[in-house]
């Protein structure tokens, strides 16, 4: 019985991340929202996600190989359903964030096949709902949204297949 490999099977042994990059500087995300502290939570979540899922080292110096910067453009919440007594039953929290990953050595935004980003900035939307009746709050839903945003941001750092 002969065993062989099929070309184009979709599997690879190379890293999902560019080996040209070793360090990433993540400055504090900016925020256009009036809610305080969200930019700090998102920055911390992104740094944690980079260090857990990528081979890159996050450094506190702008002299890193690359800079991952972002801005929280909006944070909103809307009522999805109400009780017959007009009390809120289900609320959705929604964030819109813009992110840029730039090569600090050349100044080029990493979009030329190394990272699947548009040439300028990528906007990411994420939402989560919470139910006040069972003790959930804006903060608990916001934490879920921030974790998902961090996952999406770091996933953008992967090389395209």
PDB file of C-alpha atoms in Angstrom:
ATOM      1  CA  UNK A   1       0.000   0.000   0.000  1.00  0.00           C
ATOM      2  CA  UNK A   2       1.513   3.337  -1.042  1.00  0.00           C
ATOM      3  CA  UNK A   3       1.034   6.481   0.964  1.00  0.00           C
ATOM      4  CA  UNK A   4       1.556   9.899  -0.603  1.00  0.00           C
ATOM      5  CA  UNK A   5       0.720  13.503  -0.081  1.00  0.00           C
ATOM      6  CA  UNK A   6      -1.721  15.429  -2.148  1.00  0.00           C
ATOM      7  CA  UNK A   7      -0.703  18.892  -3.319  1.00  0.00           C
ATOM      8  CA  UNK A   8      -3.060  21.672  -2.360  1.00  0.00           C
ATOM      9  CA  UNK A   9      -4.578  19.838   0.571  1.00  0.00           C
ATOM     10  CA  UNK A  10      -4.736  23.069   2.607  1.00  0.00           C
ATOM     11  CA  UNK A  11      -2.250  22.075   5.282  1.00  0.00           C
ATOM     12  CA  UNK A  12       1.061  23.768   5.920  1.00  0.00           C
ATOM     13  CA  UNK A  13       3.798  23.532   8.494  1.00  0.00           C
ATOM     14  CA  UNK A  14       4.885  27.158   8.232  1.00  0.00           C
ATOM     15  CA  UNK A  15       3.805  29.754  10.757  1.00  0.00           C
ATOM     16  CA  UNK A  16       0.588  31.694  10.295  1.00  0.00           C
ATOM     17  CA  UNK A  17       2.555  34.819  11.201  1.00  0.00           C
ATOM     18  CA  UNK A  18       5.282  36.639   9.298  1.00  0.00           C
ATOM     19  CA  UNK A  19       8.793  35.714  10.374  1.00  0.00           C
ATOM     20  CA  UNK A  20       9.917  39.214   9.276  1.00  0.00           C
ATOM     21  CA  UNK A  21       8.330  40.639  12.423  1.00  0.00           C
ATOM     22  CA  UNK A  22       9.629  39.934  15.902  1.00  0.00           C
ATOM     23  CA  UNK A  23       8.379  42.808  18.065  1.00  0.00           C
ATOM     24  CA  UNK A  24       5.173  44.805  18.235  1.00  0.00           C
ATOM     25  CA  UNK A  25       4.564  48.096  20.027  1.00  0.00           C
ATOM     26  CA  UNK A  26       0.950  48.617  21.085  1.00  0.00           C
ATOM     27  CA  UNK A  27       0.365  52.186  22.261  1.00  0.00           C
ATOM     28  CA  UNK A  28      -2.746  52.907  24.327  1.00  0.00           C
ATOM     29  CA  UNK A  29      -5.770  52.761  22.058  1.00  0.00           C
ATOM     30  CA  UNK A  30      -7.534  56.095  21.648  1.00  0.00           C
ATOM     31  CA  UNK A  31     -11.215  56.469  22.384  1.00  0.00           C
ATOM     32  CA  UNK A  32     -13.874  58.778  21.044  1.00  0.00           C
ATOM     33  CA  UNK A  33     -16.313  57.384  23.605  1.00  0.00           C
ATOM     34  CA  UNK A  34     -17.229  59.204  26.788  1.00  0.00           C
ATOM     35  CA  UNK A  35     -16.978  55.951  28.740  1.00  0.00           C
ATOM     36  CA  UNK A  36     -13.697  56.003  30.623  1.00  0.00           C
ATOM     37  CA  UNK A  37     -11.281  53.107  30.809  1.00  0.00           C
ATOM     38  CA  UNK A  38     -12.465  51.168  27.761  1.00  0.00           C
ATOM     39  CA  UNK A  39      -9.341  52.082  25.798  1.00  0.00           C
ATOM     40  CA  UNK A  40      -7.178  50.672  28.587  1.00  0.00           C
ATOM     41  CA  UNK A  41      -9.185  47.439  28.747  1.00  0.00           C
ATOM     42  CA  UNK A  42      -8.996  46.954  24.978  1.00  0.00           C
ATOM     43  CA  UNK A  43      -5.259  47.704  24.846  1.00  0.00           C
ATOM     44  CA  UNK A  44      -4.574  45.183  27.626  1.00  0.00           C
ATOM     45  CA  UNK A  45      -6.748  42.547  25.932  1.00  0.00           C
ATOM     46  CA  UNK A  46      -4.942  43.007  22.594  1.00  0.00           C
ATOM     47  CA  UNK A  47      -1.502  42.768  24.225  1.00  0.00           C
ATOM     48  CA  UNK A  48      -2.534  39.610  26.086  1.00  0.00           C
ATOM     49  CA  UNK A  49      -3.914  38.077  22.879  1.00  0.00           C
ATOM     50  CA  UNK A  50      -0.736  38.897  20.896  1.00  0.00           C
ATOM     51  CA  UNK A  51       1.461  37.305  23.532  1.00  0.00           C
ATOM     52  CA  UNK A  52      -0.726  34.196  23.803  1.00  0.00           C
ATOM     53  CA  UNK A  53      -1.405  33.517  20.127  1.00  0.00           C
ATOM     54  CA  UNK A  54       1.538  34.881  18.131  1.00  0.00           C
ATOM     55  CA  UNK A  55       5.307  34.455  18.118  1.00  0.00           C
ATOM     56  CA  UNK A  56       5.659  38.236  18.470  1.00  0.00           C
ATOM     57  CA  UNK A  57       6.964  39.948  21.587  1.00  0.00           C
ATOM     58  CA  UNK A  58       5.080  43.038  22.721  1.00  0.00           C
ATOM     59  CA  UNK A  59       7.509  45.786  23.743  1.00  0.00           C
ATOM     60  CA  UNK A  60       6.976  49.159  25.386  1.00  0.00           C
ATOM     61  CA  UNK A  61       9.125  51.039  22.898  1.00  0.00           C
ATOM     62  CA  UNK A  62       8.160  52.668  19.596  1.00  0.00           C
ATOM     63  CA  UNK A  63      11.446  51.243  18.214  1.00  0.00           C
ATOM     64  CA  UNK A  64       9.744  47.861  17.723  1.00  0.00           C
ATOM     65  CA  UNK A  65       9.545  46.269  14.278  1.00  0.00           C
ATOM     66  CA  UNK A  66       5.859  47.163  13.997  1.00  0.00           C
ATOM     67  CA  UNK A  67       3.242  49.359  15.650  1.00  0.00           C
ATOM     68  CA  UNK A  68      -0.344  48.222  16.172  1.00  0.00           C
ATOM     69  CA  UNK A  69      -2.516  51.234  16.940  1.00  0.00           C
ATOM     70  CA  UNK A  70      -6.235  51.610  17.278  1.00  0.00           C
ATOM     71  CA  UNK A  71      -9.107  53.864  18.139  1.00  0.00           C
ATOM     72  CA  UNK A  72     -12.506  53.108  19.640  1.00  0.00           C
ATOM     73  CA  UNK A  73     -14.804  55.026  17.293  1.00  0.00           C
ATOM     74  CA  UNK A  74     -18.057  54.366  19.057  1.00  0.00           C
ATOM     75  CA  UNK A  75     -19.630  52.439  21.896  1.00  0.00           C
ATOM     76  CA  UNK A  76     -23.362  52.107  21.912  1.00  0.00           C
ATOM     77  CA  UNK A  77     -26.128  50.154  23.474  1.00  0.00           C
ATOM     78  CA  UNK A  78     -29.670  49.539  22.370  1.00  0.00           C
ATOM     79  CA  UNK A  79     -32.645  47.836  23.876  1.00  0.00           C
ATOM     80  CA  UNK A  80     -33.536  44.611  22.088  1.00  0.00           C
ATOM     81  CA  UNK A  81     -36.601  43.733  24.148  1.00  0.00           C
ATOM     82  CA  UNK A  82     -38.688  45.067  27.014  1.00  0.00           C
ATOM     83  CA  UNK A  83     -40.991  43.495  29.572  1.00  0.00           C
ATOM     84  CA  UNK A  84     -44.701  44.427  29.491  1.00  0.00           C
ATOM     85  CA  UNK A  85     -43.873  46.839  32.336  1.00  0.00           C
ATOM     86  CA  UNK A  86     -41.405  48.727  30.076  1.00  0.00           C
ATOM     87  CA  UNK A  87     -38.423  47.366  31.971  1.00  0.00           C
ATOM     88  CA  UNK A  88     -35.440  46.479  29.823  1.00  0.00           C
ATOM     89  CA  UNK A  89     -35.066  42.738  29.261  1.00  0.00           C
ATOM     90  CA  UNK A  90     -32.312  42.423  26.657  1.00  0.00           C
ATOM     91  CA  UNK A  91     -29.731  45.043  25.697  1.00  0.00           C
ATOM     92  CA  UNK A  92     -27.028  44.956  23.035  1.00  0.00           C
ATOM     93  CA  UNK A  93     -23.611  46.598  23.452  1.00  0.00           C
ATOM     94  CA  UNK A  94     -21.812  47.469  20.214  1.00  0.00           C
ATOM     95  CA  UNK A  95     -18.256  48.709  19.627  1.00  0.00           C
ATOM     96  CA  UNK A  96     -16.750  50.063  16.426  1.00  0.00           C
ATOM     97  CA  UNK A  97     -12.939  50.088  16.422  1.00  0.00           C
ATOM     98  CA  UNK A  98     -10.402  51.124  13.780  1.00  0.00           C
ATOM     99  CA  UNK A  99      -6.983  49.447  13.723  1.00  0.00           C
ATOM    100  CA  UNK A 100      -3.740  50.032  11.821  1.00  0.00           C
ATOM    101  CA  UNK A 101      -0.700  47.740  11.829  1.00  0.00           C
ATOM    102  CA  UNK A 102       2.342  49.527  10.490  1.00  0.00           C
ATOM    103  CA  UNK A 103       5.942  48.516   9.878  1.00  0.00           C
ATOM    104  CA  UNK A 104       7.893  50.961  12.061  1.00  0.00           C
ATOM    105  CA  UNK A 105      11.099  50.362  10.117  1.00  0.00           C
ATOM    106  CA  UNK A 106       9.738  51.435   6.728  1.00  0.00           C
ATOM    107  CA  UNK A 107       6.546  53.290   7.664  1.00  0.00           C
ATOM    108  CA  UNK A 108       4.530  51.049   5.353  1.00  0.00           C
ATOM    109  CA  UNK A 109       1.133  49.818   6.467  1.00  0.00           C
ATOM    110  CA  UNK A 110       1.379  46.033   6.376  1.00  0.00           C
ATOM    111  CA  UNK A 111      -1.069  45.209   3.650  1.00  0.00           C
ATOM    112  CA  UNK A 112       1.077  43.826   0.846  1.00  0.00           C
ATOM    113  CA  UNK A 113       0.400  40.157   1.433  1.00  0.00           C
ATOM    114  CA  UNK A 114       1.934  39.952   4.901  1.00  0.00           C
ATOM    115  CA  UNK A 115      -1.247  40.894   6.731  1.00  0.00           C
ATOM    116  CA  UNK A 116      -4.786  40.921   5.335  1.00  0.00           C
ATOM    117  CA  UNK A 117      -5.445  44.605   6.012  1.00  0.00           C
ATOM    118  CA  UNK A 118      -6.693  47.353   3.754  1.00  0.00           C
ATOM    119  CA  UNK A 119      -3.985  49.859   2.858  1.00  0.00           C
ATOM    120  CA  UNK A 120      -5.072  52.313   5.515  1.00  0.00           C
ATOM    121  CA  UNK A 121      -7.264  51.287   8.403  1.00  0.00           C
ATOM    122  CA  UNK A 122      -9.589  48.430   9.210  1.00  0.00           C
ATOM    123  CA  UNK A 123     -12.864  48.935  11.044  1.00  0.00           C
ATOM    124  CA  UNK A 124     -14.105  46.147  13.279  1.00  0.00           C
ATOM    125  CA  UNK A 125     -17.597  45.867  14.725  1.00  0.00           C
ATOM    126  CA  UNK A 126     -18.496  43.600  17.608  1.00  0.00           C
ATOM    127  CA  UNK A 127     -21.604  43.276  19.730  1.00  0.00           C
ATOM    128  CA  UNK A 128     -22.852  41.318  22.734  1.00  0.00           C
ATOM    129  CA  UNK A 129     -26.132  41.365  24.567  1.00  0.00           C
ATOM    130  CA  UNK A 130     -26.885  41.287  28.267  1.00  0.00           C
ATOM    131  CA  UNK A 131     -29.982  40.654  30.356  1.00  0.00           C
ATOM    132  CA  UNK A 132     -30.309  42.965  33.379  1.00  0.00           C
ATOM    133  CA  UNK A 133     -32.977  40.752  34.970  1.00  0.00           C
ATOM    134  CA  UNK A 134     -30.444  38.002  35.607  1.00  0.00           C
ATOM    135  CA  UNK A 135     -27.729  40.316  36.922  1.00  0.00           C
ATOM    136  CA  UNK A 136     -25.806  40.953  33.733  1.00  0.00           C
ATOM    137  CA  UNK A 137     -24.527  44.491  33.188  1.00  0.00           C
ATOM    138  CA  UNK A 138     -22.996  46.759  30.595  1.00  0.00           C
ATOM    139  CA  UNK A 139     -19.621  45.891  32.115  1.00  0.00           C
ATOM    140  CA  UNK A 140     -20.036  42.126  31.683  1.00  0.00           C
ATOM    141  CA  UNK A 141     -21.197  42.507  28.084  1.00  0.00           C
ATOM    142  CA  UNK A 142     -18.446  45.036  27.400  1.00  0.00           C
ATOM    143  CA  UNK A 143     -15.792  42.615  28.675  1.00  0.00           C
ATOM    144  CA  UNK A 144     -17.074  39.943  26.246  1.00  0.00           C
ATOM    145  CA  UNK A 145     -17.021  42.420  23.362  1.00  0.00           C
ATOM    146  CA  UNK A 146     -13.475  43.558  24.214  1.00  0.00           C
ATOM    147  CA  UNK A 147     -12.219  39.951  24.325  1.00  0.00           C
ATOM    148  CA  UNK A 148     -13.783  39.226  20.925  1.00  0.00           C
ATOM    149  CA  UNK A 149     -12.375  42.449  19.461  1.00  0.00           C
ATOM    150  CA  UNK A 150      -8.888  41.505  20.682  1.00  0.00           C
ATOM    151  CA  UNK A 151      -9.231  38.088  19.016  1.00  0.00           C
ATOM    152  CA  UNK A 152     -10.276  39.695  15.715  1.00  0.00           C
ATOM    153  CA  UNK A 153      -7.479  42.266  15.840  1.00  0.00           C
ATOM    154  CA  UNK A 154      -4.824  39.612  16.414  1.00  0.00           C
ATOM    155  CA  UNK A 155      -6.353  37.379  13.724  1.00  0.00           C
ATOM    156  CA  UNK A 156      -5.731  40.233  11.262  1.00  0.00           C
ATOM    157  CA  UNK A 157      -2.010  39.852  11.972  1.00  0.00           C
ATOM    158  CA  UNK A 158      -1.984  36.381  10.371  1.00  0.00           C
ATOM    159  CA  UNK A 159      -0.546  35.986   6.916  1.00  0.00           C
ATOM    160  CA  UNK A 160      -3.103  35.244   4.181  1.00  0.00           C
ATOM    161  CA  UNK A 161      -3.237  31.666   2.921  1.00  0.00           C
TER     162      UNK A 161
END
